[in-house]
Amino acid sequence: MIILGVDPGTATTGYGLINKEGQKHTLIKYGCVLTPAKTPLCDRLDAIFDELSEIIDEYKPEHIAVEELFFAANSKTAIAVGQARGVILLAGKKKGLAVHEYTPLEVKMALTGYGRADKNQIQQMVKTLLGLKEIPKPDDAADALAIAICHANTFRPEA
Amino acid sequence: MIILGVDPGTATTGYGLINKEGQKHTLIKYGCVLTPAKTPLCDRLDAIFDELSEIIDEYKPEHIAVEELFFAANSKTAIAVGQARGVILLAGKKKGLAVHEYTPLEVKMALTGYGRADKNQIQQMVKTLLGLKEIPKPDDAADALAIAICHANTFRPEA
């Protein structure tokens, strides 16, 4: 089963594709949708929607897992992340993917069994669980892979 | 010039279409994208995107004006509104509309000349400026018309 994990942000949206076969996960691809500073918001959202739609067409993931946030440093950040999440969820929906959402706590628990794990611990687990030589860069891509692994380890198909 | 005003929300997104001819504004249509309670978020965002896209196809507005928020009661509300804004802005962008954003303060100033105007004062101005017999209902639709009027009164085409 191919899973697309996404870490939403208007300036940088990270994505990671993994293949779950039984208990083993393998890396397919990871990266970021980057938009230059001063790019109008609409163009950023358009780029996020289009690039994710293209990735879905090319790699045909069955599920998309997106970070779910309830808290943010401030309203401005929350609205910005919400806007990116909106077009990411829409891209998944339009392509007929099953959409799943996980909180940062759920991601931490799924990867380390410890809800207060820090960013470095999560990234080390991403590296280990996918058998990589290095931690994926940038952080947004590593976070997206963590969300994909969280879904792979959490999701149980309904009987 | 036909202007589509939109007041974003995941449960209810209000919209209002007006025609600006010189200093006069006439109502074309208003309403809400309503999604039943318990509708999954993806389906709500999909409905908002599709309904607004259909309205744009049918009425061919040249501009879309969307409320811009910097503050919200809490992060959860801010993220929810952000998600709706994301797909609204994307719908406008995909249809090639010029997208404009106005803060609640700008809307209040444009309609009443008073930044602390309350909701009822704004709605009375919407009724008066569009020559309506009643205040449009629900509030989300009246707010969307207020945003459209704000744009009509504020926008100056570049020479």
Short mmCIF file of C-alpha atoms in Angstrom, two decimals:
data_model
loop_
_atom_site.label_atom_id
_atom_site.label_comp_id
_atom_site.label_asym_id
_atom_site.label_seq_id
_atom_site.Cartn_x
_atom_site.Cartn_y
_atom_site.Cartn_z
CA MET A 1 0.00 0.00 0.00
CA ILE A 2 1.43 3.36 -1.02
CA ILE A 3 0.89 6.19 1.47
CA LEU A 4 1.40 9.90 0.88
CA GLY A 5 2.18 11.86 4.04
CA VAL A 6 1.89 15.65 3.96
CA ASP A 7 3.06 18.34 6.37
CA PRO A 8 1.09 21.48 5.48
CA GLY A 9 2.49 24.99 5.23
CA THR A 10 1.98 27.84 2.77
CA ALA A 11 5.68 28.65 2.37
CA THR A 12 6.81 25.00 2.47
CA THR A 13 4.62 21.92 2.26
CA GLY A 14 6.55 18.71 2.86
CA TYR A 15 5.51 15.41 1.33
CA GLY A 16 6.71 11.85 1.64
CA LEU A 17 5.68 8.67 -0.15
CA ILE A 18 6.26 5.27 1.40
CA ASN A 19 5.29 1.75 0.49
CA LYS A 20 3.92 -0.39 3.32
CA GLU A 21 4.34 -4.11 2.72
CA GLY A 22 3.38 -6.04 5.84
CA GLN A 23 5.46 -4.64 8.68
CA LYS A 24 8.11 -3.20 6.41
CA HIS A 25 8.09 0.33 5.05
CA THR A 26 10.18 1.49 2.12
CA LEU A 27 10.83 4.99 0.94
CA ILE A 28 9.57 5.94 -2.51
CA LYS A 29 10.15 9.68 -2.64
CA TYR A 30 10.11 12.79 -0.54
CA GLY A 31 10.36 16.50 -1.10
CA CYS A 32 8.74 19.88 -0.65
CA VAL A 33 6.48 22.20 -2.56
CA LEU A 34 8.47 25.39 -2.30
CA THR A 35 7.16 28.75 -3.38
CA PRO A 36 9.44 31.80 -3.55
CA ALA A 37 8.99 34.49 -0.91
CA LYS A 38 6.52 37.19 -2.03
CA THR A 39 4.59 34.71 -4.16
CA PRO A 40 0.92 35.72 -3.83
CA LEU A 41 -1.03 33.41 -1.54
CA CYS A 42 -3.33 32.22 -4.34
CA ASP A 43 -0.36 31.17 -6.43
CA ARG A 44 1.15 29.30 -3.49
CA LEU A 45 -2.08 27.42 -2.86
CA ASP A 46 -2.37 26.68 -6.57
CA ALA A 47 1.20 25.30 -6.62
CA ILE A 48 0.51 23.08 -3.58
CA PHE A 49 -2.70 21.73 -5.12
CA ASP A 50 -1.16 21.11 -8.55
CA GLU A 51 2.11 19.56 -7.36
CA LEU A 52 0.35 17.19 -4.97
CA SER A 53 -2.17 16.28 -7.67
CA GLU A 54 0.72 15.46 -10.03
CA ILE A 55 2.47 13.36 -7.36
CA ILE A 56 -0.77 11.46 -6.77
CA ASP A 57 -1.16 10.85 -10.51
CA GLU A 58 2.42 9.65 -10.85
CA TYR A 59 2.77 7.43 -7.74
CA LYS A 60 -0.86 6.48 -7.21
CA PRO A 61 -0.95 6.36 -3.40
CA GLU A 62 -4.10 4.79 -1.96
CA HIS A 63 -4.11 6.88 1.21
CA ILE A 64 -3.12 10.40 2.12
CA ALA A 65 -2.21 11.24 5.72
CA VAL A 66 -2.13 14.90 6.73
CA GLU A 67 -1.06 16.52 9.97
CA GLU A 68 -4.01 17.73 12.00
CA LEU A 69 -3.40 20.79 14.15
CA PHE A 70 -5.55 22.13 16.92
CA PHE A 71 -3.11 24.64 18.31
CA ALA A 72 -0.74 27.10 16.73
CA ALA A 73 1.52 29.86 18.00
CA ASN A 74 -1.01 32.44 16.86
CA SER A 75 -4.10 32.93 14.71
CA LYS A 76 -2.12 34.12 11.73
CA THR A 77 -0.06 30.91 11.66
CA ALA A 78 -3.18 28.81 12.23
CA ILE A 79 -5.00 30.44 9.30
CA ALA A 80 -1.94 30.04 7.03
CA VAL A 81 -1.57 26.35 7.88
CA GLY A 82 -5.34 25.91 7.52
CA GLN A 83 -5.27 27.34 4.01
CA ALA A 84 -2.57 24.90 2.96
CA ARG A 85 -4.41 22.01 4.64
CA GLY A 86 -7.60 22.96 2.80
CA VAL A 87 -6.07 22.58 -0.67
CA ILE A 88 -4.11 19.45 0.35
CA LEU A 89 -7.28 17.72 1.59
CA LEU A 90 -9.07 18.84 -1.56
CA ALA A 91 -6.30 17.40 -3.78
CA GLY A 92 -6.62 14.05 -1.98
CA LYS A 93 -10.41 14.10 -2.18
CA LYS A 94 -10.45 15.06 -5.89
CA LYS A 95 -8.14 12.13 -6.67
CA GLY A 96 -10.35 9.72 -4.73
CA LEU A 97 -7.84 8.94 -1.98
CA ALA A 98 -8.80 7.90 1.51
CA VAL A 99 -7.86 10.90 3.65
CA HIS A 100 -6.59 10.42 7.19
CA GLU A 101 -5.52 12.99 9.74
CA TYR A 102 -3.13 12.65 12.65
CA THR A 103 -2.22 15.03 15.41
CA PRO A 104 1.44 15.67 16.24
CA LEU A 105 0.87 13.66 19.45
CA GLU A 106 -0.38 10.67 17.46
CA VAL A 107 2.65 10.89 15.16
CA LYS A 108 5.02 10.99 18.14
CA MET A 109 3.29 8.04 19.83
CA ALA A 110 3.23 5.97 16.64
CA LEU A 111 6.92 6.48 15.89
CA THR A 112 8.50 6.49 19.33
CA GLY A 113 5.85 5.35 21.79
CA TYR A 114 6.55 8.59 23.64
CA GLY A 115 4.25 11.61 23.35
CA ARG A 116 6.92 14.13 24.29
CA ALA A 117 9.49 12.98 21.76
CA ASP A 118 11.40 15.86 20.21
CA LYS A 119 11.89 16.62 16.53
CA ASN A 120 15.31 14.93 16.42
CA GLN A 121 13.99 11.70 17.97
CA ILE A 122 11.19 11.59 15.39
CA GLN A 123 13.62 12.21 12.56
CA GLN A 124 15.98 9.48 13.83
CA MET A 125 13.04 7.05 13.84
CA VAL A 126 12.11 8.06 10.27
CA LYS A 127 15.69 7.32 9.21
CA THR A 128 15.77 3.97 11.05
CA LEU A 129 12.30 2.75 10.05
CA LEU A 130 12.91 3.50 6.38
CA GLY A 131 16.51 2.19 6.44
CA LEU A 132 18.00 5.47 5.27
CA LYS A 133 21.61 6.57 5.63
CA GLU A 134 20.73 10.16 6.47
CA ILE A 135 17.83 12.04 7.99
CA PRO A 136 15.72 13.38 5.10
CA LYS A 137 16.02 17.13 4.59
CA PRO A 138 14.41 19.60 4.96
CA ASP A 139 12.47 19.11 8.19
CA ASP A 140 9.12 19.47 6.42
CA ALA A 141 9.90 16.42 4.27
CA ALA A 142 11.03 14.39 7.30
CA ASP A 143 7.83 15.40 9.11
CA ALA A 144 5.76 14.32 6.12
CA LEU A 145 7.46 10.90 6.12
CA ALA A 146 6.78 10.63 9.87
CA ILE A 147 3.07 11.22 9.21
CA ALA A 148 3.09 8.58 6.46
CA ILE A 149 4.79 6.06 8.81
CA CYS A 150 2.31 6.96 11.56
CA HIS A 151 -0.53 6.07 9.20
CA ALA A 152 1.19 2.87 8.07
CA ASN A 153 1.57 1.75 11.71
CA THR A 154 -1.86 2.90 12.87
CA PHE A 155 -4.25 2.14 10.04
CA ARG A 156 -6.23 -1.08 10.26
CA PRO A 157 -8.47 -1.81 7.26
CA GLU A 158 -12.02 -2.41 8.37
CA ALA A 159 -12.88 -6.10 8.24
CA MET B 1 -18.27 44.52 -13.32
CA ILE B 2 -19.56 41.44 -11.50
CA ILE B 3 -18.03 40.81 -8.08
CA LEU B 4 -18.28 37.63 -6.02
CA GLY B 5 -17.91 38.21 -2.28
CA VAL B 6 -17.24 35.22 -0.04
CA ASP B 7 -17.38 34.81 3.75
CA PRO B 8 -15.41 31.62 4.53
CA GLY B 9 -16.44 28.92 6.98
CA THR B 10 -16.35 25.13 6.87
CA ALA B 11 -19.91 24.64 8.15
CA THR B 12 -21.34 27.61 6.25
CA THR B 13 -19.65 29.61 3.52
CA GLY B 14 -21.66 32.65 2.47
CA TYR B 15 -21.46 34.12 -1.01
CA GLY B 16 -22.92 37.17 -2.71
CA LEU B 17 -22.81 38.37 -6.29
CA ILE B 18 -23.25 42.03 -7.15
CA ASN B 19 -22.96 44.06 -10.31
CA LYS B 20 -21.09 47.34 -10.03
CA GLU B 21 -22.06 49.88 -12.67
CA GLY B 22 -20.48 53.19 -11.95
CA GLN B 23 -21.44 54.15 -8.39
CA LYS B 24 -24.47 51.87 -8.36
CA HIS B 25 -24.47 48.31 -7.11
CA THR B 26 -27.19 45.81 -7.88
CA LEU B 27 -27.76 42.43 -6.33
CA ILE B 28 -27.45 39.41 -8.59
CA LYS B 29 -27.65 36.51 -6.15
CA TYR B 30 -26.66 35.45 -2.68
CA GLY B 31 -26.68 32.26 -0.66
CA CYS B 32 -24.63 29.78 1.33
CA VAL B 33 -22.80 26.56 0.76
CA LEU B 34 -24.27 24.48 3.54
CA THR B 35 -22.97 21.08 4.53
CA PRO B 36 -24.86 18.87 7.00
CA ALA B 37 -23.38 18.43 10.46
CA LYS B 38 -21.08 15.41 10.66
CA THR B 39 -20.12 15.77 7.00
CA PRO B 40 -16.43 14.81 6.81
CA LEU B 41 -14.15 17.81 6.43
CA CYS B 42 -12.89 16.70 2.99
CA ASP B 43 -16.44 16.51 1.69
CA ARG B 44 -17.22 19.97 3.06
CA LEU B 45 -14.18 21.47 1.38
CA ASP B 46 -15.05 19.64 -1.82
CA ALA B 47 -18.60 21.07 -1.71
CA ILE B 48 -17.32 24.61 -1.14
CA PHE B 49 -14.85 24.32 -4.03
CA ASP B 50 -17.37 22.78 -6.43
CA GLU B 51 -20.30 25.09 -5.60
CA LEU B 52 -18.20 28.23 -5.90
CA SER B 53 -16.69 26.93 -9.15
CA GLU B 54 -20.20 26.39 -10.52
CA ILE B 55 -21.32 29.87 -9.43
CA ILE B 56 -18.26 31.36 -11.16
CA ASP B 57 -19.04 29.41 -14.34
CA GLU B 58 -22.68 30.52 -14.29
CA TYR B 59 -22.35 34.19 -13.36
CA LYS B 60 -18.82 34.88 -14.64
CA PRO B 61 -17.68 37.39 -12.01
CA GLU B 62 -14.44 39.15 -12.89
CA HIS B 63 -13.28 39.57 -9.29
CA ILE B 64 -13.58 37.55 -6.13
CA ALA B 65 -13.31 39.28 -2.73
CA VAL B 66 -12.70 37.13 0.33
CA GLU B 67 -12.58 38.05 3.98
CA GLU B 68 -9.08 38.09 5.36
CA LEU B 69 -8.71 37.16 9.01
CA PHE B 70 -5.71 37.64 11.23
CA PHE B 71 -7.37 36.87 14.52
CA ALA B 72 -9.80 34.23 15.64
CA ALA B 73 -11.32 33.17 18.92
CA ASN B 74 -8.96 30.19 19.02
CA SER B 75 -6.58 28.12 16.91
CA LYS B 76 -9.21 25.54 16.06
CA THR B 77 -11.52 28.18 14.58
CA ALA B 78 -8.61 29.83 12.78
CA ILE B 79 -7.56 26.53 11.17
CA ALA B 80 -11.16 25.72 10.17
CA VAL B 81 -11.66 29.13 8.55
CA GLY B 82 -8.23 28.84 6.95
CA GLN B 83 -9.17 25.54 5.34
CA ALA B 84 -12.30 27.02 3.82
CA ARG B 85 -10.36 30.11 2.66
CA GLY B 86 -7.77 27.86 1.03
CA VAL B 87 -10.27 26.14 -1.27
CA ILE B 88 -12.16 29.40 -1.95
CA LEU B 89 -8.98 31.17 -3.05
CA LEU B 90 -8.07 28.11 -5.14
CA ALA B 91 -11.49 28.11 -6.84
CA GLY B 92 -11.04 31.78 -7.77
CA LYS B 93 -7.49 31.22 -8.98
CA LYS B 94 -8.42 28.14 -11.05
CA LYS B 95 -11.15 30.14 -12.79
CA GLY B 96 -8.75 32.96 -13.57
CA LEU B 97 -10.43 35.58 -11.35
CA ALA B 98 -8.61 38.48 -9.79
CA VAL B 99 -8.56 37.63 -6.08
CA HIS B 100 -8.80 40.39 -3.48
CA GLU B 101 -8.80 40.13 0.30
CA TYR B 102 -10.26 42.51 2.87
CA THR B 103 -10.08 42.50 6.63
CA PRO B 104 -13.25 42.93 8.70
CA LEU B 105 -12.01 46.44 9.57
CA GLU B 106 -11.70 47.35 5.89
CA VAL B 107 -15.23 46.04 5.25
CA LYS B 108 -16.61 48.10 8.13
CA MET B 109 -14.80 51.24 6.99
CA ALA B 110 -15.89 50.82 3.36
CA LEU B 111 -19.56 50.34 4.23
CA THR B 112 -20.08 52.67 7.17
CA GLY B 113 -16.96 54.82 7.44
CA TYR B 114 -16.75 53.57 11.03
CA GLY B 115 -14.32 50.83 12.07
CA ARG B 116 -16.31 49.78 15.10
CA ALA B 117 -19.62 49.33 13.28
CA ASP B 118 -21.57 46.34 14.57
CA LYS B 119 -23.01 43.49 12.54
CA ASN B 120 -26.46 45.07 12.37
CA GLN B 121 -25.13 48.39 11.07
CA ILE B 122 -23.22 46.55 8.33
CA GLN B 123 -26.30 44.54 7.39
CA GLN B 124 -28.46 47.68 7.24
CA MET B 125 -25.92 49.23 4.88
CA VAL B 126 -25.96 46.11 2.69
CA LYS B 127 -29.75 46.39 2.50
CA THR B 128 -29.64 50.13 1.73
CA LEU B 129 -26.78 50.07 -0.77
CA LEU B 130 -28.34 47.23 -2.76
CA GLY B 131 -31.88 48.66 -2.48
CA LEU B 132 -33.28 45.55 -0.81
CA LYS B 133 -36.51 45.31 1.18
CA GLU B 134 -35.03 43.01 3.80
CA ILE B 135 -31.63 42.23 5.23
CA PRO B 136 -30.32 39.15 3.37
CA LYS B 137 -30.32 35.99 5.47
CA PRO B 138 -28.43 34.16 6.83
CA ASP B 139 -25.69 36.37 8.28
CA ASP B 140 -23.00 34.61 6.26
CA ALA B 141 -24.68 35.67 3.01
CA ALA B 142 -25.11 39.27 4.23
CA ASP B 143 -21.42 39.29 5.25
CA ALA B 144 -20.44 38.02 1.81
CA LEU B 145 -22.43 40.82 0.15
CA ALA B 146 -20.73 43.31 2.48
CA ILE B 147 -17.33 42.07 1.29
CA ALA B 148 -18.42 42.36 -2.35
CA ILE B 149 -19.63 45.95 -1.76
CA CYS B 150 -16.38 46.76 0.07
CA HIS B 151 -14.47 45.63 -3.01
CA ALA B 152 -16.77 47.56 -5.35
CA ASN B 153 -16.20 50.75 -3.32
CA THR B 154 -12.48 50.25 -2.77
CA PHE B 155 -11.11 48.80 -5.97
CA ARG B 156 -9.51 51.17 -8.43
CA PRO B 157 -8.33 49.60 -11.68
CA GLU B 158 -4.68 50.38 -12.30
CA ALA B 159 -4.27 53.01 -14.95
#
